[in-house]
Short mmCIF file of C-alpha atoms in Angstrom, two decimals:
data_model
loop_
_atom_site.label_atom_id
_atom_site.label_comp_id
_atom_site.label_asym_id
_atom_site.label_seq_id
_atom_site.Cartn_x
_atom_site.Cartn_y
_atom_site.Cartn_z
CA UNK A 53 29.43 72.55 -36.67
CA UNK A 54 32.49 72.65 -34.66
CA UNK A 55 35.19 74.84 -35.73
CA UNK A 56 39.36 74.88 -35.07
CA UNK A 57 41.51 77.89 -36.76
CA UNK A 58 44.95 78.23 -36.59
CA UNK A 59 47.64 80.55 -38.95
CA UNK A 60 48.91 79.28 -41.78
CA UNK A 61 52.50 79.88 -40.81
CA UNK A 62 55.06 80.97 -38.08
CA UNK A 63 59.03 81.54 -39.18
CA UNK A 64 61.17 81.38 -36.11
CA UNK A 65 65.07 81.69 -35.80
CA UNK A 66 66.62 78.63 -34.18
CA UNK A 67 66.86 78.48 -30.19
CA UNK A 68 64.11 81.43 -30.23
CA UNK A 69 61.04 80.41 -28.60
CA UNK A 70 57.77 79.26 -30.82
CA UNK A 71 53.96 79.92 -29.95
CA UNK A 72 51.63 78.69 -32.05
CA UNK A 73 48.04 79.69 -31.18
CA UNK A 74 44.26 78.03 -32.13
CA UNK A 75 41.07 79.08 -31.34
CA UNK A 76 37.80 76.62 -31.62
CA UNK A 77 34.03 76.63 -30.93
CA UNK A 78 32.51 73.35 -29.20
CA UNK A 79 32.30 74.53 -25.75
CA UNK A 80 31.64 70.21 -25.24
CA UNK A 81 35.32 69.86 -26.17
CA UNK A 82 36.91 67.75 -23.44
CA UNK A 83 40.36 67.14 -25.28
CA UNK A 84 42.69 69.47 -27.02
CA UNK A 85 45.49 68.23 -29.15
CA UNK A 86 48.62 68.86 -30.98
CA UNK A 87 49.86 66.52 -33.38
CA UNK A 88 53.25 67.00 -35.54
CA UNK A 89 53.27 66.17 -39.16
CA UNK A 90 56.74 65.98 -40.44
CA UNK A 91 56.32 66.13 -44.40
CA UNK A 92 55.12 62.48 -46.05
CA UNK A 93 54.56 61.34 -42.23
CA UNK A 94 52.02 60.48 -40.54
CA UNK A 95 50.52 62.30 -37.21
CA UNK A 96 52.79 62.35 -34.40
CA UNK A 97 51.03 63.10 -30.77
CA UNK A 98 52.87 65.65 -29.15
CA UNK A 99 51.06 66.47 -26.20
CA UNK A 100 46.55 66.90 -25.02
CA UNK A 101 45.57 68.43 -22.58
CA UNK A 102 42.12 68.14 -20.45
CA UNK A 103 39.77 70.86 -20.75
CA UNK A 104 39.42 71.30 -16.99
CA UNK A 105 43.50 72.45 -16.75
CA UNK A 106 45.17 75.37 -17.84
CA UNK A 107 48.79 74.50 -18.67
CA UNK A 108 50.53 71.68 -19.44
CA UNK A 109 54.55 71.45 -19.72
CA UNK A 110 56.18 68.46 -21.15
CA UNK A 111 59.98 68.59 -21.48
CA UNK A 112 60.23 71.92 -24.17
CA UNK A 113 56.91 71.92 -24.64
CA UNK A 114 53.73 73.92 -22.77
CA UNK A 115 50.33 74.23 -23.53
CA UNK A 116 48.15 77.01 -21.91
CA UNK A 117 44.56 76.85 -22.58
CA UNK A 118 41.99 79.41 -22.00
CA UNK A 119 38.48 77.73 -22.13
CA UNK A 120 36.68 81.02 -21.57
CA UNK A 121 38.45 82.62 -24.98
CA UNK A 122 38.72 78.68 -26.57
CA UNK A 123 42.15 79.60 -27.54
CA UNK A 124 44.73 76.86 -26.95
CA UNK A 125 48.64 78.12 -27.89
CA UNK A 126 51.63 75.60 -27.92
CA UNK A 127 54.69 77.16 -27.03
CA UNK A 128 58.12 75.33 -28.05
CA UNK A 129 61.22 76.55 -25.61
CA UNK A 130 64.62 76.46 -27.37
CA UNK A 131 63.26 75.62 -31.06
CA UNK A 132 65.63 73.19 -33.11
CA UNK A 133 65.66 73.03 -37.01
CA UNK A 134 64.35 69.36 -36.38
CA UNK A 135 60.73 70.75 -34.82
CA UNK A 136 60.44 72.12 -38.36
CA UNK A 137 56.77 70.87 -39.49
CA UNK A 138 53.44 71.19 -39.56
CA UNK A 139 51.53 71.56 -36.20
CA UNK A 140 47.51 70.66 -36.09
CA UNK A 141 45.10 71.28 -33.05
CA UNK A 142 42.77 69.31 -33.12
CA UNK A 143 40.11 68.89 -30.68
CA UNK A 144 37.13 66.37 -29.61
CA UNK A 145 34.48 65.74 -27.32
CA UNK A 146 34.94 62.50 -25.06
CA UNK A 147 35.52 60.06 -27.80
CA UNK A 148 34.14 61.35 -30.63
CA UNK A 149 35.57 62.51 -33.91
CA UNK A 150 38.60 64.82 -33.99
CA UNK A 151 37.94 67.88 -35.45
CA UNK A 152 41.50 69.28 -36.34
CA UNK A 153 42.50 72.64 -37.49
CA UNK A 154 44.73 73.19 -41.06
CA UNK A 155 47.63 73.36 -39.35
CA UNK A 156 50.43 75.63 -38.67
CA UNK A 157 53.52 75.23 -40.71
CA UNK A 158 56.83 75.93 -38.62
CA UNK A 159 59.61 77.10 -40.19
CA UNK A 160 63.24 77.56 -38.04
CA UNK A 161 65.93 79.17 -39.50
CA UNK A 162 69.33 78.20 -38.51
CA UNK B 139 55.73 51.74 -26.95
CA UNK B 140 52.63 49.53 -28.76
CA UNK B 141 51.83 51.77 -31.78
CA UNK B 142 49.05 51.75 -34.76
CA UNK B 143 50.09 50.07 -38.02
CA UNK B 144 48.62 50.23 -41.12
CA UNK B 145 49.38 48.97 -44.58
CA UNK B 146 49.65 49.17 -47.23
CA UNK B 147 52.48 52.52 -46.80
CA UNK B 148 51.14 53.37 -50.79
CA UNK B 149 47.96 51.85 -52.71
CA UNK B 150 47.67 52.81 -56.53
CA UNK B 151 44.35 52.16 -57.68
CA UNK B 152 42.82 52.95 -61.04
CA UNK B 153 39.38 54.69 -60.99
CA UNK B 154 36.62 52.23 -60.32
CA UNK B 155 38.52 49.23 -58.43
CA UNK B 156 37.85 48.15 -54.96
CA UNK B 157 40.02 49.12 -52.38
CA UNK B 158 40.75 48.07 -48.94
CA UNK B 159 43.09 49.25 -46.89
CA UNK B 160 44.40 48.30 -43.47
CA UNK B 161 45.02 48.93 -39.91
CA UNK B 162 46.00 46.89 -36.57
CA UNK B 163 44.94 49.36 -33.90
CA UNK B 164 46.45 49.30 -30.18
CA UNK B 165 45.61 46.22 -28.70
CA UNK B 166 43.38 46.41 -25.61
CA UNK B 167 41.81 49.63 -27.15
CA UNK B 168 38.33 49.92 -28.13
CA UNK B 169 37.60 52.70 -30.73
CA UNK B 170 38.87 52.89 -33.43
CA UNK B 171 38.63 55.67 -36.46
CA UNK B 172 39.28 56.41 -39.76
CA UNK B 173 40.21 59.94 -41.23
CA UNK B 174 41.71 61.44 -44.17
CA UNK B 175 44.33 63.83 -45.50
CA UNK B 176 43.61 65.53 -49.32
CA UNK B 177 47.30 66.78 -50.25
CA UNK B 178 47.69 70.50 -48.64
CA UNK B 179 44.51 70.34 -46.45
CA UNK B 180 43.51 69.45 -43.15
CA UNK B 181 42.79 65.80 -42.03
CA UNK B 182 38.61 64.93 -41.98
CA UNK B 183 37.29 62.29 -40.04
CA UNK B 184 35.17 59.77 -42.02
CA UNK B 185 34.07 57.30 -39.10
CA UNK B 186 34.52 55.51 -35.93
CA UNK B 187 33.77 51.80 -34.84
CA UNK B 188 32.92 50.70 -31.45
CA UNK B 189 31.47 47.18 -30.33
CA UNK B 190 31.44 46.35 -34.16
CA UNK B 191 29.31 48.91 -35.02
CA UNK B 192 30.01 52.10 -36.58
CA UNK B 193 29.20 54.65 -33.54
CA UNK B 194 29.70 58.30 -35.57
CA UNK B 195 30.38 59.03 -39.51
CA UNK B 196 30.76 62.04 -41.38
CA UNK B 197 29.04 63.58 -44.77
CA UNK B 198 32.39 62.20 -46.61
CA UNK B 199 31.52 58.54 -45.69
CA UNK B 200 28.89 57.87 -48.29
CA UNK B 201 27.58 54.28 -49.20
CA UNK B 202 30.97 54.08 -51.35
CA UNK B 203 32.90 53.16 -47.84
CA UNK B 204 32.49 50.43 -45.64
CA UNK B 205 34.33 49.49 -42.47
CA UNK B 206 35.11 45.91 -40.98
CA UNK B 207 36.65 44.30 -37.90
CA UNK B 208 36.89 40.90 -39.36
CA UNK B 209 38.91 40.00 -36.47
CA UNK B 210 40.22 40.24 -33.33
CA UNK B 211 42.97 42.89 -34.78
CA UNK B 212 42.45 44.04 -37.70
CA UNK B 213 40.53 46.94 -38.65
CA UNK B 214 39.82 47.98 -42.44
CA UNK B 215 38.34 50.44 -44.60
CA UNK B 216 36.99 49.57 -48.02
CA UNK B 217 36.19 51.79 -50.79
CA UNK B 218 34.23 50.46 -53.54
CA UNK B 219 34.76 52.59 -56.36
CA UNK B 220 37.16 54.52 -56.39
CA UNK B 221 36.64 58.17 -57.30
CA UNK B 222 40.01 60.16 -58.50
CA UNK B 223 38.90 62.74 -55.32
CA UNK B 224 39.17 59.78 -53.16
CA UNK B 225 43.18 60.08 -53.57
CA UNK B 226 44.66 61.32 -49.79
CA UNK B 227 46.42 59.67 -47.33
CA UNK B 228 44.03 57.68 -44.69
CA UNK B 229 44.84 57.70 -41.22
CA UNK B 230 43.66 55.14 -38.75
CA UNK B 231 44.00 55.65 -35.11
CA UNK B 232 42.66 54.07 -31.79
CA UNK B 233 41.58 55.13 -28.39
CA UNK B 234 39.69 54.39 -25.35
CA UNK B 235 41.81 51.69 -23.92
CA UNK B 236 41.89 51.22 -19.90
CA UNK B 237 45.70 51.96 -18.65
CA UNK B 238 47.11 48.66 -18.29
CA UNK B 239 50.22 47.80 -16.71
CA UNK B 240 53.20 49.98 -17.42
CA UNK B 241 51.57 51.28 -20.65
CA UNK B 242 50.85 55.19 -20.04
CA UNK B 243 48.02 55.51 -22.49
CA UNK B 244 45.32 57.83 -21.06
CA UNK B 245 41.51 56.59 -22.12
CA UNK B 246 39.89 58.23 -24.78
CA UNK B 247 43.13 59.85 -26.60
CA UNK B 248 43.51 58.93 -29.78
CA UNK B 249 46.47 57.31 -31.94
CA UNK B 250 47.24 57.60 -35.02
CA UNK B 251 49.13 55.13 -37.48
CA UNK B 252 51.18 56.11 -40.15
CA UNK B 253 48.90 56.74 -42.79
CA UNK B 254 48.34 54.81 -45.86
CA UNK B 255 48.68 57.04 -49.21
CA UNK B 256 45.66 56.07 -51.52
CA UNK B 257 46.47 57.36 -55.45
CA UNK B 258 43.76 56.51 -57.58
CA UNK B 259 44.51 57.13 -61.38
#
């Protein structure tokens, strides 16, 4: 079945720049995703992009996706101790299920 | 911004009972999903509803779950007895509503609601 990996954990200093990186396996994935879970919260949608672009930049955020490698990386610009949280990709085809990844826990240091 | 609401925010159960728990989705959308979060792991997806039918459902959704849109807004998920494994926090979310107006929902993304932490003793 489909498949999304990310690292466990990333430890950045504050106002340093953050990539977090995923790889996954449907080559039908049309949607990739990154959702923010703050701890006890829910899922917050940060940003998808379309599997037919390569970047997308959204205020500090950018996404770069490489559909030939199926790696997807979120980079951060200017990381604040309130992005501290847990990161999922997640990923699905059309409209179908999400399959999400385990999630990457962000740590900034002030 | 129109959002995904769910409630109860906490649901203690004791093993056995029935349990149903609740969501409103986005109006105007038309799918709408249920997943789950086990403490410390990733979130699984346990179904999705379309034209009041379930349209896609994982391993996890066994004949203990059922899912209802017994109207025009709600959307629920029942359990009907509980398991002490069936303790997480269960997400709904919606999707595949047309862009409408000044709303700047793309079709097909989903949304998630806050969550609705199930503890079964």
């Amino acid at each position: 079945g489909e498949d999304v990996e990310q690292s466990l954990f990333l430890s950045v200093r504050e106002g340093d720049s953050s990539v977090i990186n995923c790889t996954y396996t449907d080559s039908s994935s049309t949607y990739l995703y990154w959702y923010k879970q703050e701890p006890g919260a829910g899922l917050q949608l940060l940003t998808y992009i379309f599997s037919n672009m390569d970047m997308k930049q959204d205020q500090r955020l950018t996404v770069l996706l490489n559909k030939k490698d199926k790696h997807l990386s979120l980079r951060i610009a200017d990381t604040q101790t309130g992005d501290s949280a847990i990161y999922f990709c997640a990923e699905s085809a059309g409209r179908r299920a999400l399959t999400f990844g385990s999630g990457t826990r962000l740590q900034v240091q002030p | 911004e129109p959002e995904v609401t769910q409630t109860p925010s906490h649901q203690v159960t004791q093993m056995g009972q029935e349990v149903i728990l609740r969501c409103v989705p986005i109006s105007n959308h038309l799918y709408f999903y249920w997943y789950r979060q086990i403490l410390g792991q990733k979130v699984e997806f346990l179904v999705s509803f379309y034209n009041n039918e379930i349209s896609e459902k994982s391993e996890i959704f066994d004949d203990q779950f059922s899912v209802e849109r017994p109207d025009g807004s709600n959307f629920t998920l029942k359990i009907r007895s509980t398991k002490l494994e069936d303790s997480a926090m269960y997400f709904c979310a919606s999707g595949g509503g047309a862009r409408t107006g000044s709303l700047n929902l793309a079709k097909n993304i989903q949304y998630f609601g806050p969550g609705t932490r199930l503890s079964v003793t």
